XYZ file of C-alpha atoms in Angstrom:
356
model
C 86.650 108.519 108.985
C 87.652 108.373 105.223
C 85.382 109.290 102.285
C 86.005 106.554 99.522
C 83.703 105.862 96.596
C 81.445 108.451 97.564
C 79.305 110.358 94.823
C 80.431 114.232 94.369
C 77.254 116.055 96.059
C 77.653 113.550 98.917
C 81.093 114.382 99.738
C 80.285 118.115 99.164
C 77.015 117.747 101.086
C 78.927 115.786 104.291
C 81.809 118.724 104.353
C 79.985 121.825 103.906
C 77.557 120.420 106.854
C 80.024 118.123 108.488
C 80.958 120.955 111.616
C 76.853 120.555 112.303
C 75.799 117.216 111.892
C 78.984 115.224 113.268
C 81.074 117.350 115.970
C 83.866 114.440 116.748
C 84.258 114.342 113.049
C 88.306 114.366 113.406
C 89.884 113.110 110.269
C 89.838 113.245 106.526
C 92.391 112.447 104.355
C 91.790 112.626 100.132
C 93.807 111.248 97.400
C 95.295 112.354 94.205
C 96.763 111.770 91.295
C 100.510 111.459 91.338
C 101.509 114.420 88.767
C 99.644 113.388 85.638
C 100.411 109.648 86.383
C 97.467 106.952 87.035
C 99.128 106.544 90.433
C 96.459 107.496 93.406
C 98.335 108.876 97.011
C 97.017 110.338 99.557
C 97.168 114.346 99.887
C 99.356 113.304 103.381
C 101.905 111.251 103.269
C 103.986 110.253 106.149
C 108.143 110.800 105.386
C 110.856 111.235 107.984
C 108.665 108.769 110.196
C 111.692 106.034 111.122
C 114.636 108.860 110.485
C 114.648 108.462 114.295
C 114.148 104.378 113.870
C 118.066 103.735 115.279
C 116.390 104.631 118.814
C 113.246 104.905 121.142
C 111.337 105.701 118.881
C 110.936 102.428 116.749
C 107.318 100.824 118.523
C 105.904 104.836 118.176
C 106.802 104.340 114.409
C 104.375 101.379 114.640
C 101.568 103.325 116.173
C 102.063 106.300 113.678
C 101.947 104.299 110.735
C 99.015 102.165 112.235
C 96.989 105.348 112.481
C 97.889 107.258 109.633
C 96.854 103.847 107.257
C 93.808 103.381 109.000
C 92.864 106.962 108.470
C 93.161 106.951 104.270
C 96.833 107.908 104.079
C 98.622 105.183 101.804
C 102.249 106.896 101.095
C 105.069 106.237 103.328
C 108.762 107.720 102.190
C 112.257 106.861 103.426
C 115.295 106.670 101.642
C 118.855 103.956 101.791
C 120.537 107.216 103.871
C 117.666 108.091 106.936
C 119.790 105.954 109.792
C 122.218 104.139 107.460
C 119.724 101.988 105.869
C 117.827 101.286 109.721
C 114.887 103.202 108.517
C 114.261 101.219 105.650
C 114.354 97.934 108.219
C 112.181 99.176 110.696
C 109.545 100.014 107.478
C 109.627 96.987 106.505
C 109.414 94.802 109.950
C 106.388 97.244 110.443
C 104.858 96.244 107.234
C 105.275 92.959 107.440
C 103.507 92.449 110.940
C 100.677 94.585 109.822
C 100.070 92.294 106.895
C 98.909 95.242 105.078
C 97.782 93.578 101.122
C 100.467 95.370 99.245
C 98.219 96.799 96.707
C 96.769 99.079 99.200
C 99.424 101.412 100.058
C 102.503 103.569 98.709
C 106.316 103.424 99.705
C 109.083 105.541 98.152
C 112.701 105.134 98.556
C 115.598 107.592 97.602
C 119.102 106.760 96.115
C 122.346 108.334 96.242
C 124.196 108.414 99.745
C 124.207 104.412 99.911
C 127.620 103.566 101.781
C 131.041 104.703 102.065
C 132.740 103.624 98.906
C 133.195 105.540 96.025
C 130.860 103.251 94.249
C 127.938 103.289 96.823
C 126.538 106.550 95.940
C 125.481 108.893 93.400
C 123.251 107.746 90.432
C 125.268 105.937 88.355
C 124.500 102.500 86.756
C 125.656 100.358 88.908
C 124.856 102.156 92.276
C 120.964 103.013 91.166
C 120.639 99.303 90.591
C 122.706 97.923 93.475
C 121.175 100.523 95.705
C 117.744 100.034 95.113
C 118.379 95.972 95.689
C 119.643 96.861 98.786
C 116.653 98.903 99.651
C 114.078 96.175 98.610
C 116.323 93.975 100.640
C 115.645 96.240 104.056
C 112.156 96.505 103.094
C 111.406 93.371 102.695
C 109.395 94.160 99.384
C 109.697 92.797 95.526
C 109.284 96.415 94.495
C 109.059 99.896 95.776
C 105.822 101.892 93.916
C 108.674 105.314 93.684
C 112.081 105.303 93.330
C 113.435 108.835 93.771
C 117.270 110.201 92.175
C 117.963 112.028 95.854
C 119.454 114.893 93.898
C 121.379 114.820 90.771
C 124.792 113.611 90.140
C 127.133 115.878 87.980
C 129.365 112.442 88.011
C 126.355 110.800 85.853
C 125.539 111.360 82.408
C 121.844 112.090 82.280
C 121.247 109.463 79.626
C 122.416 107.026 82.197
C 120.516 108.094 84.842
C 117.225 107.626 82.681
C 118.263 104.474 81.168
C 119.522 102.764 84.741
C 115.755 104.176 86.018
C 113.673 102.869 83.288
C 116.125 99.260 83.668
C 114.748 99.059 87.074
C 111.188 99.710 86.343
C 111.244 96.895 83.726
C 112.695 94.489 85.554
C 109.842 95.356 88.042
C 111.735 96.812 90.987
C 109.818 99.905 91.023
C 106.483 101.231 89.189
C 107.306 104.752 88.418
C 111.157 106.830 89.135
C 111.021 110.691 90.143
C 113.432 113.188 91.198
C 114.410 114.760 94.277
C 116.202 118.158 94.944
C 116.186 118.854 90.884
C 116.393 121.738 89.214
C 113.283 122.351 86.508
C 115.847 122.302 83.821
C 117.154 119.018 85.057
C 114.131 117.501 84.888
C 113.575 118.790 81.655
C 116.608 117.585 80.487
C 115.375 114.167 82.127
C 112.531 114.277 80.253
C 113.807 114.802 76.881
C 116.423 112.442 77.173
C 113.342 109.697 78.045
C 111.545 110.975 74.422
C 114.686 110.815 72.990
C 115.525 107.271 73.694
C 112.319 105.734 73.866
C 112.839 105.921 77.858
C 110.519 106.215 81.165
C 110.320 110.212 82.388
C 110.024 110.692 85.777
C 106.518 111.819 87.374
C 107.492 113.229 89.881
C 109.900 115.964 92.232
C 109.951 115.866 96.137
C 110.766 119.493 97.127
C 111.035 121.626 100.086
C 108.009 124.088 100.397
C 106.163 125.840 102.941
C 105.563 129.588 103.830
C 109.695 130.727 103.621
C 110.320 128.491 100.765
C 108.088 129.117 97.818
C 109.907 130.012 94.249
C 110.313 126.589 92.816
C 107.266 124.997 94.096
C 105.330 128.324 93.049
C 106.438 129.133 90.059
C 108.881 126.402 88.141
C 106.909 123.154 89.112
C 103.407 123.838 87.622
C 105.066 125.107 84.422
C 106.589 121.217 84.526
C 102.788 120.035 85.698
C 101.679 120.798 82.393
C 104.065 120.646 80.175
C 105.095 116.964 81.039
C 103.513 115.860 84.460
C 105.561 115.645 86.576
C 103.598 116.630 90.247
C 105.211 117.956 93.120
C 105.570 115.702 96.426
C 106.571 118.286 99.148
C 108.290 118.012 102.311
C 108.849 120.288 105.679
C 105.391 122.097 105.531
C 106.079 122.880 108.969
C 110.029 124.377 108.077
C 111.839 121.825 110.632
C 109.044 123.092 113.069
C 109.475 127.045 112.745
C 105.759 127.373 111.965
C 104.651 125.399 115.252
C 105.803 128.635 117.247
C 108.085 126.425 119.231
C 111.086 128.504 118.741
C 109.482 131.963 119.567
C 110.807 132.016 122.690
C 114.180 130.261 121.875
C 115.631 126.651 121.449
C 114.198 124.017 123.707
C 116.453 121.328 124.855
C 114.435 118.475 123.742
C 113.773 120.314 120.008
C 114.937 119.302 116.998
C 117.492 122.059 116.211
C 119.046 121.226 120.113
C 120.419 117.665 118.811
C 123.485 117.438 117.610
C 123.557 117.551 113.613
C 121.289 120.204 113.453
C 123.340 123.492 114.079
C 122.219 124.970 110.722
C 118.735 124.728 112.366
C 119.877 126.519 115.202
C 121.767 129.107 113.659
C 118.863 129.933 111.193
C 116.526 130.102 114.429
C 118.411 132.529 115.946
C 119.548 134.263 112.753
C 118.330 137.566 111.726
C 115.869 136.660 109.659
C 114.956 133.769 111.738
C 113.261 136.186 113.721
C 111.843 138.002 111.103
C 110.075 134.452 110.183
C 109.198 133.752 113.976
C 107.390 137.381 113.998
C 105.115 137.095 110.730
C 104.592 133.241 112.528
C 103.460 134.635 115.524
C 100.627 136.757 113.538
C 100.416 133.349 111.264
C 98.979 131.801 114.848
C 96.643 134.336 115.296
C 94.722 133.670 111.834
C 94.531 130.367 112.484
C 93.149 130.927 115.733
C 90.368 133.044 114.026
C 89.782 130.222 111.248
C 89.118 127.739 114.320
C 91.828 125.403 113.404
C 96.020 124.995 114.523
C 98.982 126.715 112.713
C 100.276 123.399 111.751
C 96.871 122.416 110.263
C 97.119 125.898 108.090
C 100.642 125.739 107.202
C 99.480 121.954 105.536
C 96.445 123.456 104.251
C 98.752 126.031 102.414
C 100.510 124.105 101.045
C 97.959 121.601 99.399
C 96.218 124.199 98.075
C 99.082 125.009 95.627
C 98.618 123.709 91.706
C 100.405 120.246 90.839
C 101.048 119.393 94.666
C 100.256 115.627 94.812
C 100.863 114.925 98.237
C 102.247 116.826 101.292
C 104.920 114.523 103.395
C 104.516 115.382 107.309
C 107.498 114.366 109.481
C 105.837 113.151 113.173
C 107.020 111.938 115.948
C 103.764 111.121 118.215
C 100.446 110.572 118.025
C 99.260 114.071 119.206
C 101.242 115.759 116.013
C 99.459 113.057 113.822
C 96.479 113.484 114.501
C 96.626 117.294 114.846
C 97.857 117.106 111.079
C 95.290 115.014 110.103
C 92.465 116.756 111.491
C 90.170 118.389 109.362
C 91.620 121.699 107.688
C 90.271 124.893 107.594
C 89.107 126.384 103.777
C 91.340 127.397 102.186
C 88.989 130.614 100.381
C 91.099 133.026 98.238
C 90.337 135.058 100.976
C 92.381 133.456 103.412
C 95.189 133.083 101.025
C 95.098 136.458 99.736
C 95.351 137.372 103.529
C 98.422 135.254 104.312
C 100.536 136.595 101.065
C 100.013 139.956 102.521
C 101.327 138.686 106.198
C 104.466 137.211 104.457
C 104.705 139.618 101.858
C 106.871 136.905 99.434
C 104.623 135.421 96.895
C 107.090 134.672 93.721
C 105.822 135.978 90.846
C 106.353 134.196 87.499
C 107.287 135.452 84.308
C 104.308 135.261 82.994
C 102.737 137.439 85.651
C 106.027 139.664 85.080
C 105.266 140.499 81.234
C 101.387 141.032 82.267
């Protein structure tokens, strides 16, 4: 079910009673502002959804994406790396059979690791231009709504960086550019360089965030929120699947941090303070349990409930972990959150807090 257009007492009416008066009520997915931009998404957005496209997993890529649009959720991410440029094929066969009107939904794409050649990566000039061709190319699309610097080259002066993004955007490859894996003071310096030269900021910085990764997101990013705008789209809410509990009892064959390119996963896992994490999970699991919803679903909740997040990006690979993130979350009270700072005992404080 998704709430569009409705009036505010409505919407707060239907959720407050929702539990009572409609007990199948499953799904519920809101939008946002991107940052400070016009730019509506969805508060979940699928990313890492055809990473695994080089395999079986391309026709579940179609159901996922088939369920998640017709549930509200209009942002879909890949990048010109996930599967050597596969990922951003399989998008764009999906999209094209669906017929979807491309007004209605979201996709993002990320430059940098484009081929082998010296030329094919990094953010200069040519290979932000080239590269994002070649992405539109894969996708099938005239433009992509996002394109994202996939971290910051030292090889690229900044003013290039700006002035290749804000090329692209006038030439009406993309709509908006943001930043990926940036430092706050690169983005500044992003920023000022667009002011400077007349130029396009960015609006926006995919980061890592969820319970064991919380400084940046925490404390650096809503400083940027309102200084400049620039929101926060965040990834790995689940932490490669830590929070799901499905390491507490070791490394299933069939996981993620079993396959081969993922032995920093398994190392952390079984690392010291892996286990420290799996503990304070395991008593994560039990508050959700109380709450009446799923450690995934609170882990998500978590994280949206943070200032300047725009949208969180869920990585899925079946229906049953879709729809389990999807599912109505539990309320978020101070409460709650006060509660889970105290389990995890690493809530970043910022300066300003610090001089207080």
């Amino acid at each position: 079910y998704l709430i569009k257009g409705l009036d505010f007492f409505y919407v707060y009416f239907l959720l407050k009673y929702s539990a009572f008066f409609f007990p199948n009520l499953l799904i519920l997915v809101f939008h946002r502002n991107l940052g400070k931009s016009g730019l509506r998404v969805s508060c979940l957005g699928l990313g890492e959804l055809v990473l695994k496209a080089g395999g079986i997993f391309i026709s579940m890529a179609e159901n996922l994406m088939t369920i998640a649009y017709e549930n509200g959720v209009n942002l879909f991410d890949t990048a010109e790396v996930y599967a050597s440029g596969r990922a951003e094929i399989t998008l764009g066969n999906i999209i094209k059979k669906k017929g979807w009107r491309r007004s209605s939904f979201v996709i993002t794409t990320k430059i940098y690791w484009g081929g082998q050649a010296e030329t094919e990566r990094g953010l200069s000039r040519k290979h932000i231009i080239e590269g994002l061709r070649g992405s539109l190319s894969r996708l099938q699309l005239d433009y992509v709504d996002i394109v994202f610097a996939n971290r910051n080259d030292v090889n690229s002066p900044m003013e290039e960086i700006v002035r290749a993004m804000t090329f692209v955007i006038n030439q009406g490859m993309a709509m908006y550019w943001g930043t990926s894996r940036w430092s706050a003071m690169e983005i500044m310096e992003a920023y000022s360089v667009a002011r400077q030269f007349n130029l396009i900021p960015p609006v926006c910085e995919q980061a890592e965030y969820h319970y064991f990764q919380r400084d940046k997101v925490e404390v650096q990013l809503p400083e940027l929120y309102h200084k400049i705008g620039v929101g926060a789209m965040t990834w790995s809410p689940l932490a490669c699947g830590l929070i799901t509990g499905k390491y507490s009892d070791g490394v299933p064959e069939c996981s993620r941090a079993a396959m081969k390119g993922y032995q920093w996963l398994k190392e952390r896992v079984n690392s010291e303070e892996g286990r420290r994490q799996l503990a304070k999970i395991k008593e994560l699991h039990l508050l959700a349990d109380r709450l009446g919803c799923t450690a995934a679903q609170l882990a998500i909740a978590w994280c949206l409930r943070s200032e300047g997040v725009s949208s969180v990006l869920l990585g899925v690979s079946n229906t049953d972990q879709l729809l389990e993130n999807l599912g109505i979350l539990s309320q978020m009270t101070p409460q709650t959150i006060t509660e889970i700072d105290a389990l995890l005992g690493n809530k970043p404080h910022s300066k300003k807090e610090s001089r207080a």
